[in-house]
mmCIF file of C-alpha atoms in Angstrom:
data_model
loop_
_atom_site.group_PDB
_atom_site.id
_atom_site.type_symbol
_atom_site.label_atom_id
_atom_site.label_comp_id
_atom_site.label_asym_id
_atom_site.label_seq_id
_atom_site.Cartn_x
_atom_site.Cartn_y
_atom_site.Cartn_z
ATOM 1 C CA ASN A 14 0.000 0.000 0.000
ATOM 2 C CA ALA A 15 1.279 3.439 -0.929
ATOM 3 C CA THR A 16 1.870 5.681 2.081
ATOM 4 C CA GLY A 17 -0.918 8.248 2.495
ATOM 5 C CA ALA A 18 -2.910 7.022 -0.521
ATOM 6 C CA ASN A 19 -6.608 6.137 -0.456
ATOM 7 C CA ASN A 20 -6.328 2.952 -2.471
ATOM 8 C CA PHE A 21 -9.156 0.842 -1.063
ATOM 9 C CA THR A 22 -11.170 -0.742 -3.882
ATOM 10 C CA ALA A 23 -14.520 -2.451 -3.322
ATOM 11 C CA GLY A 24 -16.757 -4.558 -5.484
ATOM 12 C CA GLY A 25 -20.344 -5.624 -5.099
ATOM 13 C CA THR A 26 -23.100 -7.592 -6.760
ATOM 14 C CA GLY A 27 -25.984 -5.564 -8.130
ATOM 15 C CA LYS A 28 -29.430 -6.865 -8.984
ATOM 16 C CA PHE A 29 -31.919 -5.846 -11.663
ATOM 17 C CA ASN A 30 -35.400 -7.214 -12.366
ATOM 18 C CA SER A 31 -37.954 -5.937 -14.872
ATOM 19 C CA ASP A 32 -41.461 -7.050 -15.887
ATOM 20 C CA GLN A 33 -43.439 -5.442 -18.700
ATOM 21 C CA PHE A 34 -46.594 -6.095 -20.652
ATOM 22 C CA SER A 35 -49.059 -4.177 -22.812
ATOM 23 C CA VAL A 36 -52.617 -4.617 -24.088
ATOM 24 C CA ARG A 37 -54.058 -3.011 -27.211
ATOM 25 C CA MET A 38 -57.573 -2.684 -28.633
ATOM 26 C CA ASP A 39 -58.671 -1.448 -32.110
ATOM 27 C CA ARG A 40 -62.236 -0.986 -33.325
ATOM 28 C CA LYS A 41 -63.620 0.547 -36.522
ATOM 29 C CA TRP A 42 -67.257 1.132 -37.422
ATOM 30 C CA ALA A 43 -69.020 3.478 -39.822
ATOM 31 C CA LYS A 44 -67.149 6.806 -39.579
ATOM 32 C CA HIS A 45 -65.422 6.028 -36.304
ATOM 33 C CA ASP A 46 -61.990 4.664 -35.394
ATOM 34 C CA LEU A 47 -61.279 3.744 -31.746
ATOM 35 C CA PHE A 48 -57.893 2.798 -30.382
ATOM 36 C CA GLY A 49 -57.005 1.927 -26.789
ATOM 37 C CA SER A 50 -53.897 0.665 -25.005
ATOM 38 C CA TYR A 51 -52.557 -0.145 -21.546
ATOM 39 C CA GLN A 52 -48.864 -0.412 -20.665
ATOM 40 C CA PHE A 53 -47.367 -1.743 -17.453
ATOM 41 C CA ALA A 54 -43.727 -1.791 -16.363
ATOM 42 C CA ASP A 55 -42.312 -2.859 -13.024
ATOM 43 C CA GLY A 56 -38.639 -2.841 -12.068
ATOM 44 C CA THR A 57 -36.292 -3.160 -9.105
ATOM 45 C CA GLU A 58 -32.566 -2.496 -9.002
ATOM 46 C CA PHE A 59 -29.923 -2.635 -6.278
ATOM 47 C CA TYR A 60 -26.708 -0.588 -6.473
ATOM 48 C CA PRO A 61 -24.158 -2.013 -3.997
ATOM 49 C CA ILE A 62 -21.573 0.770 -4.414
ATOM 50 C CA THR A 63 -20.911 4.091 -6.156
ATOM 51 C CA ASN A 64 -23.978 5.414 -7.887
ATOM 52 C CA PRO A 65 -24.361 9.225 -8.218
ATOM 53 C CA LEU A 66 -28.163 9.203 -8.605
ATOM 54 C CA CYS A 67 -28.840 7.498 -5.293
ATOM 55 C CA SER A 68 -25.509 8.391 -3.656
ATOM 56 C CA ALA A 69 -24.384 4.814 -2.994
ATOM 57 C CA ARG A 70 -20.980 4.950 -1.312
ATOM 58 C CA ASP A 71 -17.585 3.699 -2.474
ATOM 59 C CA VAL A 72 -17.505 1.150 0.340
ATOM 60 C CA PRO A 73 -19.899 -1.773 0.950
ATOM 61 C CA GLY A 74 -22.884 -1.534 3.272
ATOM 62 C CA PHE A 75 -24.261 1.790 2.035
ATOM 63 C CA GLY A 76 -25.837 0.921 -1.315
ATOM 64 C CA CYS A 77 -29.361 1.739 -2.393
ATOM 65 C CA ASP A 78 -32.482 0.125 -3.828
ATOM 66 C CA GLU A 79 -34.578 1.604 -6.623
ATOM 67 C CA LEU A 80 -38.164 0.407 -7.043
ATOM 68 C CA GLN A 81 -40.247 1.642 -9.957
ATOM 69 C CA ARG A 82 -43.704 1.009 -11.416
ATOM 70 C CA THR A 83 -45.212 2.773 -14.429
ATOM 71 C CA GLN A 84 -48.749 2.417 -15.784
ATOM 72 C CA HIS A 85 -50.330 4.173 -18.736
ATOM 73 C CA ILE A 86 -53.749 3.952 -20.343
ATOM 74 C CA SER A 87 -54.885 5.830 -23.444
ATOM 75 C CA LEU A 88 -57.942 6.072 -25.701
ATOM 76 C CA ASN A 89 -57.994 7.677 -29.135
ATOM 77 C CA TRP A 90 -61.236 8.308 -31.024
ATOM 78 C CA THR A 91 -61.310 9.639 -34.592
ATOM 79 C CA TRP A 92 -64.648 10.683 -36.124
ATOM 80 C CA THR A 93 -64.822 11.470 -39.834
ATOM 81 C CA ILE A 94 -67.867 13.712 -39.757
ATOM 82 C CA ASN A 95 -67.759 14.302 -43.507
ATOM 83 C CA SER A 96 -65.195 14.634 -46.269
ATOM 84 C CA ARG A 97 -64.211 18.110 -45.040
ATOM 85 C CA LEU A 98 -64.423 17.764 -41.272
ATOM 86 C CA ILE A 99 -62.575 15.355 -38.947
ATOM 87 C CA ASN A 100 -62.551 15.304 -35.153
ATOM 88 C CA GLU A 101 -59.958 13.549 -32.989
ATOM 89 C CA ALA A 102 -60.172 13.132 -29.204
ATOM 90 C CA ARG A 103 -57.497 11.594 -26.969
ATOM 91 C CA ILE A 104 -57.703 10.710 -23.291
ATOM 92 C CA GLY A 105 -54.701 9.524 -21.300
ATOM 93 C CA TYR A 106 -53.826 8.642 -17.730
ATOM 94 C CA SER A 107 -50.348 7.853 -16.400
ATOM 95 C CA ARG A 108 -49.243 6.745 -12.949
ATOM 96 C CA PHE A 109 -45.600 6.641 -11.961
ATOM 97 C CA GLY A 110 -44.346 5.215 -8.679
ATOM 98 C CA PHE A 111 -40.705 5.359 -7.653
ATOM 99 C CA TYR A 112 -38.653 4.791 -4.496
ATOM 100 C CA ARG A 113 -34.967 5.233 -3.703
ATOM 101 C CA LEU A 114 -34.077 3.637 -0.367
ATOM 102 C CA GLN A 115 -30.804 3.265 1.527
ATOM 103 C CA GLU A 116 -29.476 -0.259 2.036
ATOM 104 C CA ASP A 117 -29.231 -0.036 5.841
ATOM 105 C CA ARG A 118 -32.800 1.244 6.369
ATOM 106 C CA GLU A 119 -33.633 -1.562 8.828
ATOM 107 C CA ALA A 120 -30.882 -0.599 11.316
ATOM 108 C CA ASP A 121 -31.796 1.889 14.071
ATOM 109 C CA VAL A 122 -28.343 3.485 14.189
ATOM 110 C CA ILE A 123 -29.287 6.990 15.392
ATOM 111 C CA ASN A 124 -31.080 5.922 18.557
ATOM 112 C CA ARG A 125 -28.606 3.160 19.379
ATOM 113 C CA LEU A 126 -25.760 5.690 19.250
ATOM 114 C CA GLY A 127 -27.744 8.139 21.379
ATOM 115 C CA ILE A 128 -27.545 10.999 18.851
ATOM 116 C CA LYS A 129 -29.953 13.715 19.961
ATOM 117 C CA GLY A 130 -31.847 16.236 17.866
ATOM 118 C CA LEU A 131 -32.681 13.875 14.964
ATOM 119 C CA THR A 132 -36.296 13.321 15.910
ATOM 120 C CA ASP A 133 -37.357 12.079 12.454
ATOM 121 C CA ALA A 134 -35.009 9.077 12.516
ATOM 122 C CA GLY A 135 -37.042 5.896 12.803
ATOM 123 C CA ARG A 136 -40.322 7.828 12.598
ATOM 124 C CA THR A 137 -40.836 8.996 9.009
ATOM 125 C CA PRO A 138 -41.016 6.272 6.290
ATOM 126 C CA PHE A 139 -37.855 4.178 5.794
ATOM 127 C CA ASN A 140 -35.805 6.746 7.741
ATOM 128 C CA ASN A 141 -33.447 4.441 9.622
ATOM 129 C CA GLY A 142 -29.783 3.743 9.068
ATOM 130 C CA ALA A 143 -26.469 5.488 9.634
ATOM 131 C CA PRO A 144 -25.924 9.249 9.372
ATOM 132 C CA GLN A 145 -23.533 10.636 6.785
ATOM 133 C CA ILE A 146 -19.948 10.792 8.073
ATOM 134 C CA VAL A 147 -17.460 12.980 6.201
ATOM 135 C CA ALA A 148 -13.826 12.847 7.285
ATOM 136 C CA ALA A 149 -11.660 15.158 5.171
ATOM 137 C CA GLY A 150 -9.379 13.214 2.859
ATOM 138 C CA PHE A 151 -11.252 9.920 3.281
ATOM 139 C CA VAL A 152 -14.163 8.205 1.587
ATOM 140 C CA THR A 153 -17.580 9.333 2.844
ATOM 141 C CA ILE A 154 -19.447 6.643 4.753
ATOM 142 C CA GLY A 155 -22.937 6.360 6.178
ATOM 143 C CA GLY A 156 -26.323 6.929 4.638
ATOM 144 C CA PRO A 157 -26.834 9.356 1.743
ATOM 145 C CA THR A 158 -28.400 12.661 2.786
ATOM 146 C CA ASN A 159 -30.933 12.511 -0.102
ATOM 147 C CA LEU A 160 -32.489 9.181 0.975
ATOM 148 C CA PRO A 161 -35.051 7.849 1.529
ATOM 149 C CA GLN A 162 -37.241 9.372 -1.153
ATOM 150 C CA GLY A 163 -40.247 8.344 -3.191
ATOM 151 C CA ARG A 164 -43.045 9.646 -5.372
ATOM 152 C CA HIS A 165 -46.378 8.747 -6.933
ATOM 153 C CA ASP A 166 -47.361 10.920 -9.901
ATOM 154 C CA ASN A 167 -50.734 11.004 -11.597
ATOM 155 C CA THR A 168 -51.151 12.706 -14.962
ATOM 156 C CA TYR A 169 -54.567 13.250 -16.579
ATOM 157 C CA HIS A 170 -54.418 14.336 -20.197
ATOM 158 C CA TYR A 171 -57.107 15.333 -22.701
ATOM 159 C CA ILE A 172 -56.479 16.479 -26.300
ATOM 160 C CA GLU A 173 -59.103 17.642 -28.781
ATOM 161 C CA ASN A 174 -58.219 18.291 -32.456
ATOM 162 C CA MET A 175 -60.545 19.396 -35.245
ATOM 163 C CA THR A 176 -59.533 19.513 -38.929
ATOM 164 C CA LEU A 177 -61.533 21.530 -41.481
ATOM 165 C CA ILE A 178 -60.749 21.515 -45.202
ATOM 166 C CA ALA A 179 -62.123 24.550 -47.058
ATOM 167 C CA GLY A 180 -60.854 25.222 -50.562
ATOM 168 C CA GLN A 181 -57.182 26.090 -50.436
ATOM 169 C CA HIS A 182 -57.159 26.057 -46.627
ATOM 170 C CA THR A 183 -56.679 23.181 -44.203
ATOM 171 C CA VAL A 184 -57.520 24.595 -40.789
ATOM 172 C CA LYS A 185 -56.720 22.774 -37.554
ATOM 173 C CA PHE A 186 -57.712 23.913 -34.097
ATOM 174 C CA GLY A 187 -57.985 22.326 -30.695
ATOM 175 C CA ALA A 188 -57.031 22.165 -27.038
ATOM 176 C CA ASP A 189 -54.505 20.342 -24.874
ATOM 177 C CA ILE A 190 -55.539 19.959 -21.195
ATOM 178 C CA ARG A 191 -53.253 18.469 -18.573
ATOM 179 C CA ARG A 192 -53.686 17.885 -14.829
ATOM 180 C CA PHE A 193 -50.600 16.763 -12.905
ATOM 181 C CA LEU A 194 -50.529 15.524 -9.301
ATOM 182 C CA PHE A 195 -47.118 15.116 -7.668
ATOM 183 C CA ASN A 196 -47.151 13.164 -4.399
ATOM 184 C CA SER A 197 -43.744 12.644 -2.845
ATOM 185 C CA PHE A 198 -41.597 12.341 0.233
ATOM 186 C CA PHE A 199 -37.968 13.418 0.386
ATOM 187 C CA THR A 200 -36.132 12.941 3.657
ATOM 188 C CA SER A 201 -33.022 15.024 3.081
ATOM 189 C CA PHE A 202 -30.627 15.048 6.057
ATOM 190 C CA GLY A 203 -33.201 13.030 8.018
ATOM 191 C CA ARG A 204 -30.446 11.135 9.836
ATOM 192 C CA GLY A 205 -28.027 14.041 9.891
ATOM 193 C CA SER A 206 -24.581 14.685 8.492
ATOM 194 C CA PHE A 207 -21.403 15.140 10.546
ATOM 195 C CA ASN A 208 -18.159 16.624 9.202
ATOM 196 C CA PHE A 209 -14.662 16.162 10.626
ATOM 197 C CA ASP A 210 -11.570 17.992 9.370
ATOM 198 C CA GLY A 211 -9.004 17.521 12.136
ATOM 199 C CA ARG A 212 -9.177 21.050 13.516
ATOM 200 C CA PHE A 213 -9.392 19.822 17.132
ATOM 201 C CA THR A 214 -6.694 17.117 17.152
ATOM 202 C CA GLY A 215 -4.789 17.665 13.940
ATOM 203 C CA HIS A 216 -6.267 14.615 12.138
ATOM 204 C CA PRO A 217 -9.820 14.054 10.797
ATOM 205 C CA VAL A 218 -9.983 10.425 11.977
ATOM 206 C CA ALA A 219 -8.888 11.405 15.471
ATOM 207 C CA ASP A 220 -11.697 13.983 15.568
ATOM 208 C CA LEU A 221 -14.074 11.256 14.366
ATOM 209 C CA LEU A 222 -12.964 8.838 17.091
ATOM 210 C CA LEU A 223 -13.563 11.569 19.658
ATOM 211 C CA GLY A 224 -16.978 12.265 18.110
ATOM 212 C CA ALA A 225 -16.052 15.944 17.651
ATOM 213 C CA PRO A 226 -17.497 17.296 14.364
ATOM 214 C CA PHE A 227 -16.715 20.826 13.249
ATOM 215 C CA GLN A 228 -20.129 21.003 11.529
ATOM 216 C CA ALA A 229 -23.421 19.098 11.679
ATOM 217 C CA ASP A 230 -26.500 19.326 9.454
ATOM 218 C CA ARG A 231 -30.098 18.167 9.793
ATOM 219 C CA ASN A 232 -33.532 18.748 8.240
ATOM 220 C CA LEU A 233 -36.461 18.176 10.587
ATOM 221 C CA GLY A 234 -40.163 17.916 9.849
ATOM 222 C CA GLU A 235 -42.651 16.020 7.728
ATOM 223 C CA PRO A 236 -41.108 15.096 4.361
ATOM 224 C CA PHE A 237 -44.404 14.749 2.483
ATOM 225 C CA HIS A 238 -45.388 16.958 -0.437
ATOM 226 C CA ASN A 239 -48.602 16.796 -2.489
ATOM 227 C CA ALA A 240 -48.531 19.368 -5.282
ATOM 228 C CA LYS A 241 -50.917 19.745 -8.204
ATOM 229 C CA THR A 242 -50.966 21.924 -11.259
ATOM 230 C CA PHE A 243 -53.153 22.618 -14.288
ATOM 231 C CA SER A 244 -51.805 23.337 -17.760
ATOM 232 C CA SER A 245 -53.714 24.032 -20.936
ATOM 233 C CA GLY A 246 -52.924 25.001 -24.507
ATOM 234 C CA TYR A 247 -55.238 26.215 -27.296
ATOM 235 C CA TYR A 248 -54.219 26.520 -30.911
ATOM 236 C CA VAL A 249 -55.321 27.293 -34.446
ATOM 237 C CA GLN A 250 -53.312 26.558 -37.597
ATOM 238 C CA ASP A 251 -53.970 27.209 -41.267
ATOM 239 C CA ASP A 252 -52.103 25.403 -44.034
ATOM 240 C CA TRP A 253 -52.851 27.684 -46.985
ATOM 241 C CA LYS A 254 -52.042 26.326 -50.426
ATOM 242 C CA ILE A 255 -51.589 29.673 -52.187
ATOM 243 C CA THR A 256 -50.458 28.138 -55.485
ATOM 244 C CA PRO A 257 -49.614 24.587 -56.546
ATOM 245 C CA LYS A 258 -45.994 25.517 -55.869
ATOM 246 C CA LEU A 259 -46.333 27.405 -52.557
ATOM 247 C CA THR A 260 -47.930 26.466 -49.234
ATOM 248 C CA LEU A 261 -47.939 28.871 -46.289
ATOM 249 C CA ASN A 262 -48.310 27.626 -42.697
ATOM 250 C CA LEU A 263 -49.736 30.091 -40.167
ATOM 251 C CA GLY A 264 -50.466 29.237 -36.541
ATOM 252 C CA LEU A 265 -51.017 30.634 -33.089
ATOM 253 C CA ARG A 266 -50.974 28.799 -29.744
ATOM 254 C CA TYR A 267 -51.840 30.131 -26.311
ATOM 255 C CA GLU A 268 -50.554 28.497 -23.115
ATOM 256 C CA MET A 269 -52.145 28.890 -19.686
ATOM 257 C CA ASN A 270 -49.988 27.208 -17.031
ATOM 258 C CA LEU A 271 -51.132 27.830 -13.473
ATOM 259 C CA PRO A 272 -48.535 27.884 -10.672
ATOM 260 C CA PRO A 273 -48.807 24.738 -8.554
ATOM 261 C CA THR A 274 -50.669 24.485 -5.304
ATOM 262 C CA GLU A 275 -50.285 22.054 -2.398
ATOM 263 C CA ASN A 276 -53.141 20.041 -0.897
ATOM 264 C CA ILE A 277 -52.834 21.585 2.574
ATOM 265 C CA ASN A 278 -50.925 24.752 1.549
ATOM 266 C CA LYS A 279 -47.615 23.154 2.489
ATOM 267 C CA ILE A 280 -45.520 25.415 0.296
ATOM 268 C CA ALA A 281 -43.513 28.478 1.307
ATOM 269 C CA SER A 282 -40.953 30.928 -0.076
ATOM 270 C CA PHE A 283 -38.453 33.306 1.480
ATOM 271 C CA ASP A 284 -39.357 36.964 0.964
ATOM 272 C CA PRO A 285 -36.200 39.146 0.984
ATOM 273 C CA THR A 286 -38.252 42.361 1.090
ATOM 274 C CA THR A 287 -39.581 41.533 4.570
ATOM 275 C CA ASN A 288 -36.949 38.984 5.687
ATOM 276 C CA THR A 289 -39.772 36.544 6.399
ATOM 277 C CA ILE A 290 -41.143 33.374 4.788
ATOM 278 C CA LYS A 291 -44.371 33.585 2.792
ATOM 279 C CA VAL A 292 -46.624 30.582 3.438
ATOM 280 C CA ALA A 293 -49.494 29.593 1.146
ATOM 281 C CA GLY A 294 -52.892 30.100 2.749
ATOM 282 C CA ASP A 295 -52.207 33.712 3.845
ATOM 283 C CA LYS A 296 -49.553 32.960 6.463
ATOM 284 C CA GLU A 297 -46.056 34.199 7.217
ATOM 285 C CA ALA A 298 -43.206 32.649 9.196
ATOM 286 C CA TYR A 299 -40.657 34.768 11.060
ATOM 287 C CA ILE A 300 -37.969 34.349 13.712
ATOM 288 C CA VAL A 301 -38.120 35.877 17.175
ATOM 289 C CA ASN A 302 -35.267 35.185 19.632
ATOM 290 C CA GLY A 303 -34.152 32.231 17.529
ATOM 291 C CA VAL A 304 -37.611 30.651 17.462
ATOM 292 C CA LEU A 305 -39.625 30.252 14.244
ATOM 293 C CA GLN A 306 -43.208 31.514 14.612
ATOM 294 C CA LEU A 307 -46.271 31.850 12.350
ATOM 295 C CA ARG A 308 -48.736 34.701 11.856
ATOM 296 C CA ASP A 309 -51.403 35.810 9.377
ATOM 297 C CA ARG A 310 -50.444 37.645 6.183
ATOM 298 C CA PRO A 311 -53.492 38.332 3.986
ATOM 299 C CA GLY A 312 -53.109 38.471 0.236
ATOM 300 C CA ILE A 313 -50.721 35.574 -0.378
ATOM 301 C CA GLY A 314 -53.378 33.066 -1.472
ATOM 302 C CA ASN A 315 -52.533 29.446 -2.236
ATOM 303 C CA ARG A 316 -50.018 30.183 -5.033
ATOM 304 C CA LEU A 317 -46.625 31.748 -4.412
ATOM 305 C CA TRP A 318 -46.132 33.515 -7.735
ATOM 306 C CA GLU A 319 -48.295 35.285 -10.248
ATOM 307 C CA THR A 320 -49.797 33.432 -13.205
ATOM 308 C CA ASP A 321 -47.994 34.248 -16.463
ATOM 309 C CA LYS A 322 -50.932 35.117 -18.751
ATOM 310 C CA ASN A 323 -49.265 36.359 -21.934
ATOM 311 C CA ASN A 324 -47.885 33.089 -23.307
ATOM 312 C CA PHE A 325 -48.738 33.493 -26.993
ATOM 313 C CA SER A 326 -46.809 31.327 -29.447
ATOM 314 C CA PRO A 327 -46.926 32.418 -33.095
ATOM 315 C CA ARG A 328 -45.786 29.972 -35.792
ATOM 316 C CA ILE A 329 -45.089 30.641 -39.454
ATOM 317 C CA GLY A 330 -43.572 28.496 -42.170
ATOM 318 C CA PHE A 331 -43.680 27.727 -45.877
ATOM 319 C CA ALA A 332 -42.943 24.993 -48.416
ATOM 320 C CA TRP A 333 -42.029 26.084 -51.949
ATOM 321 C CA ARG A 334 -41.336 24.076 -55.084
ATOM 322 C CA PRO A 335 -39.623 26.692 -57.253
ATOM 323 C CA PHE A 336 -39.484 24.556 -60.407
ATOM 324 C CA GLY A 337 -42.931 23.023 -60.089
ATOM 325 C CA GLY A 338 -41.788 19.410 -59.791
ATOM 326 C CA THR A 339 -41.040 17.369 -56.680
ATOM 327 C CA LYS A 340 -37.261 17.214 -57.045
ATOM 328 C CA THR A 341 -36.534 20.543 -55.360
ATOM 329 C CA VAL A 342 -38.396 21.757 -52.252
ATOM 330 C CA ILE A 343 -37.438 24.689 -50.019
ATOM 331 C CA ARG A 344 -38.847 24.699 -46.503
ATOM 332 C CA ALA A 345 -38.520 27.196 -43.663
ATOM 333 C CA GLY A 346 -40.275 27.933 -40.397
ATOM 334 C CA ILE A 347 -40.022 29.784 -37.109
ATOM 335 C CA GLY A 348 -42.024 29.522 -33.917
ATOM 336 C CA THR A 349 -42.156 30.242 -30.202
ATOM 337 C CA PHE A 350 -42.485 27.321 -27.784
ATOM 338 C CA TYR A 351 -43.305 27.483 -24.066
ATOM 339 C CA ASN A 352 -42.228 25.035 -21.409
ATOM 340 C CA LEU A 353 -44.709 23.422 -19.022
ATOM 341 C CA GLN A 354 -45.007 25.019 -15.600
ATOM 342 C CA ILE A 355 -42.394 23.753 -13.156
ATOM 343 C CA VAL A 356 -43.647 21.198 -10.665
ATOM 344 C CA GLY A 357 -42.202 18.145 -8.988
ATOM 345 C CA ASN A 358 -38.463 18.145 -8.372
ATOM 346 C CA GLY A 359 -38.144 21.717 -9.606
ATOM 347 C CA ILE A 360 -40.033 23.209 -6.678
ATOM 348 C CA THR A 361 -40.070 20.558 -3.935
ATOM 349 C CA PRO A 362 -37.581 22.648 -1.899
ATOM 350 C CA LEU A 363 -40.445 25.093 -1.339
ATOM 351 C CA SER A 364 -42.372 22.333 0.447
ATOM 352 C CA ARG A 365 -39.287 21.002 2.247
ATOM 353 C CA ASN A 366 -38.886 24.509 3.580
ATOM 354 C CA SER A 367 -39.452 26.281 6.881
ATOM 355 C CA PRO A 368 -41.854 26.257 8.616
ATOM 356 C CA PHE A 369 -42.688 22.673 7.490
ATOM 357 C CA ARG A 370 -39.126 21.399 7.542
ATOM 358 C CA ASN A 371 -36.129 23.165 9.023
ATOM 359 C CA ARG A 372 -32.851 22.773 7.143
ATOM 360 C CA GLN A 373 -30.344 23.621 9.849
ATOM 361 C CA THR A 374 -26.588 23.734 10.359
ATOM 362 C CA SER A 375 -24.668 23.661 13.646
ATOM 363 C CA GLY A 376 -21.231 25.180 13.267
ATOM 364 C CA PRO A 377 -18.758 25.453 11.823
ATOM 365 C CA PHE A 378 -17.170 25.455 15.273
ATOM 366 C CA ALA A 379 -13.837 27.175 15.874
ATOM 367 C CA ALA A 380 -10.816 25.042 16.703
ATOM 368 C CA THR A 381 -10.567 26.802 20.091
ATOM 369 C CA VAL A 382 -14.142 26.078 21.228
ATOM 370 C CA ARG A 383 -14.394 24.311 24.583
ATOM 371 C CA PRO A 384 -15.826 21.963 25.544
ATOM 372 C CA LEU A 385 -15.419 20.166 22.237
ATOM 373 C CA PRO A 386 -18.619 19.686 20.225
ATOM 374 C CA ASN A 387 -19.830 16.107 20.141
ATOM 375 C CA VAL A 388 -22.039 14.079 17.828
ATOM 376 C CA ALA A 389 -24.619 13.286 20.511
ATOM 377 C CA ASP A 390 -25.308 16.948 21.355
ATOM 378 C CA ALA A 391 -24.356 18.774 18.150
ATOM 379 C CA PHE A 392 -27.871 20.185 17.732
ATOM 380 C CA ILE A 393 -28.451 21.465 21.286
ATOM 381 C CA VAL A 394 -27.639 25.043 20.236
ATOM 382 C CA ASN A 395 -30.072 26.874 17.938
ATOM 383 C CA PRO A 396 -28.882 26.000 14.415
ATOM 384 C CA THR A 397 -29.144 28.494 11.587
ATOM 385 C CA ILE A 398 -32.051 28.294 9.095
ATOM 386 C CA GLY A 399 -31.549 28.732 5.355
ATOM 387 C CA PRO A 400 -34.912 28.752 3.499
ATOM 388 C CA PRO A 401 -35.124 28.778 -0.319
ATOM 389 C CA GLY A 402 -37.465 31.020 -2.295
ATOM 390 C CA ILE A 403 -38.872 31.786 -5.734
ATOM 391 C CA TYR A 404 -39.360 35.047 -7.617
ATOM 392 C CA PRO A 405 -43.004 36.193 -7.160
ATOM 393 C CA PHE A 406 -43.258 37.156 -10.862
ATOM 394 C CA PHE A 407 -41.638 34.006 -12.214
ATOM 395 C CA LYS A 408 -42.198 33.666 -15.970
ATOM 396 C CA THR A 409 -42.813 30.510 -17.977
ATOM 397 C CA ALA A 410 -39.672 29.562 -19.885
ATOM 398 C CA TYR A 411 -39.808 29.707 -23.674
ATOM 399 C CA TYR A 412 -37.535 29.510 -26.691
ATOM 400 C CA ASN A 413 -37.668 30.535 -30.356
ATOM 401 C CA GLN A 414 -36.786 27.894 -32.915
ATOM 402 C CA TRP A 415 -36.275 28.282 -36.649
ATOM 403 C CA SER A 416 -35.287 26.001 -39.488
ATOM 404 C CA PHE A 417 -34.380 26.302 -43.167
ATOM 405 C CA GLY A 418 -33.774 23.469 -45.560
ATOM 406 C CA ILE A 419 -33.434 22.639 -49.234
ATOM 407 C CA GLN A 420 -34.420 19.149 -50.349
ATOM 408 C CA ARG A 421 -33.160 17.911 -53.663
#
């Protein structure tokens, strides 16, 4: 072994299982076409070491399990009303279930070691196991700070398209309606994290053996989050065949994406103008003498930012056959496209936020502090609180895309 080198190498046996099946139905009668399908997928996977997504460690004993189930059902009905008018309706429902769980979730490490201040350990779902231990210059051991976590998403989707052919015009118009429910739990720092850098003894491992961390982190409170959002789009498009050689495509789409809400208003955002935390349901959290308190604040409502109501998306394009035949075609187009409203992982910190959960740090402690801090009592002092926030006039993201091509 090379002196001073971290050259420990570990191996492990992973496991992966997957089951899938699908069912399809087709029916045609008169002027109607009906299509339906159901897809099912179920999978489990175990990562014994080193996985960045679930933070499995480089040493054995701190791997993670991923459990996933996806279901999707869809119906598509096409009605040819007459030779000039066609209606299409689509209905879809998707359910996605996913868990990431630490390997040592059956071991009650926190309580057996007598570590105080981690009141969620062993109480919230799957939240047992070792805390994260970081000794400077050595491989991190213990449970990942982002586990356990899980989610169940439900997406309801309805699309209506109508096509009308009138002379040189083929006009399409319709609507796209989506309802998304995001139900999750995310137990970040639920078993704590303790950092050792050797500032008390001169060596990180010596500090670890003494149980003297220079910094400790935790996140207390219920990890559950049940957000929902509504998105809709409405469009009209005209494919205008001006001449046999030239077709012009004109379109306009309007997007209405409402900011998400939470079932019991469990969503909050730091407000730098008042140095307080806005809480959905007309509440406000603030700190007095180191204690977080709650009071009324009318006017907040159940959404934390204003609805962006000017999401218009123009589209224009053309196809031109300059020589009349089919050998040479010039096509070009430009359009504006809006993203769906953020929900799910993008905003879960607002529900894992004070006053529902308190992301707190004790330390960093100075090398001269006495008595030495210790793992068991690292959270006795009032830790600092660092809440996230979102801009109250947050705009829906969009981009402009153009293309030009010559086909020969």
